[in-house]
Structure formats: C-alpha cells, structure tokens
Coordinates of C-alpha atoms in Angstrom, one line a residue:
M1 CA -11.0 -10.0 -20.1
S2 CA -7.4 -11.8 -19.8
D3 CA -7.8 -15.4 -18.7
K4 CA -6.2 -13.5 -15.3
L5 CA -8.7 -11.7 -14.7
I6 CA -12.8 -12.3 -13.9
K7 CA -15.1 -10.2 -15.0
Y8 CA -18.2 -10.7 -13.0
E9 CA -21.6 -8.2 -13.7
V10 CA -24.5 -8.2 -11.0
G11 CA -27.7 -6.1 -11.3
T12 CA -29.9 -4.9 -8.4
S13 CA -30.8 -8.1 -7.0
V14 CA -28.2 -10.8 -6.1
T15 CA -29.6 -13.9 -5.5
V16 CA -27.8 -16.9 -4.2
D17 CA -27.7 -18.6 -7.5
H18 CA -25.4 -15.4 -8.7
M19 CA -23.3 -15.7 -5.6
R20 CA -22.9 -20.0 -6.5
E21 CA -22.1 -18.3 -10.1
L22 CA -19.5 -16.4 -9.0
V23 CA -17.9 -19.1 -6.7
K24 CA -17.9 -21.7 -9.2
I25 CA -15.8 -19.0 -11.3
L26 CA -13.4 -18.3 -8.0
E27 CA -13.1 -22.2 -7.4
E28 CA -11.9 -22.7 -11.4
K29 CA -9.4 -20.2 -10.4
L30 CA -8.2 -21.8 -7.5
K31 CA -7.3 -24.8 -8.5
Q32 CA -5.6 -23.2 -11.7
Q33 CA -2.9 -22.7 -8.6
Q34 CA -1.8 -18.8 -10.5
T35 CA -2.8 -15.6 -9.5
F36 CA -6.2 -13.5 -10.7
G37 CA -7.6 -10.4 -10.1
I38 CA -11.5 -10.0 -9.5
I39 CA -13.7 -6.9 -11.1
I40 CA -17.1 -7.1 -10.2
I41 CA -19.2 -4.0 -11.9
R42 CA -22.8 -3.3 -10.2
N43 CA -25.7 -1.7 -11.6
G44 CA -27.4 0.4 -9.6
D45 CA -28.2 0.5 -5.8
H46 CA -28.7 -3.5 -5.5
Q47 CA -31.6 -4.5 -2.6
K48 CA -29.4 -6.7 0.5
N49 CA -30.4 -10.5 0.4
P50 CA -29.3 -11.9 3.4
E51 CA -29.7 -15.5 1.8
A52 CA -27.3 -14.9 -0.7
T53 CA -25.1 -12.5 1.4
K54 CA -24.9 -15.2 4.9
W55 CA -24.0 -18.0 1.8
F56 CA -21.2 -16.0 0.0
N57 CA -19.8 -14.9 3.1
G58 CA -19.2 -18.6 4.1
W59 CA -17.6 -19.4 0.9
L60 CA -15.3 -16.5 1.6
K61 CA -14.1 -17.2 5.0
K62 CA -13.5 -21.0 4.4
N63 CA -12.0 -20.3 0.8
K64 CA -9.7 -16.7 2.4
P65 CA -6.5 -18.5 2.6
L66 CA -5.8 -19.4 -1.0
L67 CA -7.9 -16.1 -2.2
K68 CA -5.5 -14.5 0.0
Q69 CA -2.8 -16.5 -1.7
Y70 CA -3.6 -16.1 -4.9
C71 CA -6.3 -12.9 -5.4
V72 CA -3.9 -9.9 -6.2
G73 CA -7.1 -7.7 -6.0
V74 CA -11.0 -7.2 -6.2
A75 CA -11.9 -4.3 -8.2
M76 CA -15.8 -2.7 -7.6
A77 CA -17.4 -0.6 -9.9
T78 CA -20.7 1.0 -9.5
N79 CA -23.0 3.4 -10.8
S80 CA -24.5 4.4 -7.7
D81 CA -24.2 7.0 -5.5
R82 CA -25.6 5.6 -2.4
L83 CA -23.3 2.9 -2.5
L84 CA -20.5 5.0 -3.1
K85 CA -21.0 8.0 -0.8
L86 CA -21.8 4.6 1.4
Y87 CA -18.9 2.5 0.8
K88 CA -16.1 4.2 -0.7
P89 CA -14.1 5.6 2.5
L90 CA -14.1 2.3 3.4
A91 CA -13.9 0.0 0.6
G92 CA -10.5 -1.3 0.6
M93 CA -10.4 -2.3 4.7
I94 CA -13.9 -4.1 3.1
I95 CA -12.7 -5.9 0.7
S96 CA -9.6 -6.5 2.6
K97 CA -11.2 -8.4 5.1
M98 CA -13.7 -10.1 2.9
F99 CA -11.6 -11.3 0.5
G100 CA -8.3 -11.3 2.3
C101 CA -6.5 -9.8 -1.0
S102 CA -6.5 -5.5 -1.6
G103 CA -10.0 -3.7 -3.1
E104 CA -10.8 -0.7 -4.4
R105 CA -14.4 0.7 -5.3
F106 CA -14.6 2.9 -8.4
T107 CA -17.4 5.1 -10.5
N108 CA -16.6 3.3 -13.8
E109 CA -15.2 -0.1 -15.6
S110 CA -12.5 1.4 -16.8
D111 CA -10.7 2.3 -13.7
A112 CA -11.6 -0.2 -11.9
I113 CA -9.7 -2.2 -14.8
T114 CA -6.6 0.0 -14.7
W115 CA -6.1 -0.6 -10.9
M116 CA -6.1 -4.2 -11.9
L117 CA -3.7 -4.1 -14.3
G118 CA -1.8 -2.1 -12.0
K119 CA -1.7 -4.6 -9.3
M120 CA -1.0 -7.4 -12.0
R121 CA 1.9 -5.7 -13.0
N122 CA 3.7 -5.5 -9.1
R123 CA 3.1 -8.9 -8.4

C-alpha cells in the first residue's frame, strides 16, 4: 500500500491487543501530520469484545480532532453477509461519527481501495 494508506486486517475475534496495534499505526500517521486513508478488512463475522471496543472508542474520542484533520476516510471491507445487512445502510454515518472522517462499507477489498483512492485524489 501507499505510504498514505493504512491497511489493517482483522479476523473473527478482535482483542485489546489488536486495537493497540491499530492505534500504534494510527498514532505514527498522525505524528507525520499528513493526510492518510484507512482500509479495514474484516474476515468473517466477528464476535464483539466489549473491552476492546471500549478501549478503542476511548482512544477515538480523544483523538477525533486529529483524525478529522488528517484522515480522508475509512473504508471497511467485509465478506460477512450478516455485517453487511446490519451495518451497510448506516455505515457512513457510523464511521463518520466514530472517526470524524467519511467512511463506507464494502463487500470486497478492491472496491474499498478504489473508493479510498478516489477520496485521496479529491482531497
């Protein structure tokens, strides 16, 4: 991926350690004070981990102003029919509220990358 794109893949279970790994990557990008995009690949249905979610949401809330300034968008790709049916209609709004930048959910990685590259060209 380009140095302006973060690609992060997660499986069916997300732990606090997964979230810390993603945050470490995000913090490095934020320190560079340059625009970037995030592509998150979710493989399969995930099981909720309240501890990981709470920790990550706390970090997002604290860092939303910086994300709003430097993140051009978040593209989430998943092959989970359940997740797509559940979140697709509201994905953009949910992602925007969480990250402070535009977002969308896709059924495959290539569509997510295409969307993200378009966002980056327009910024």
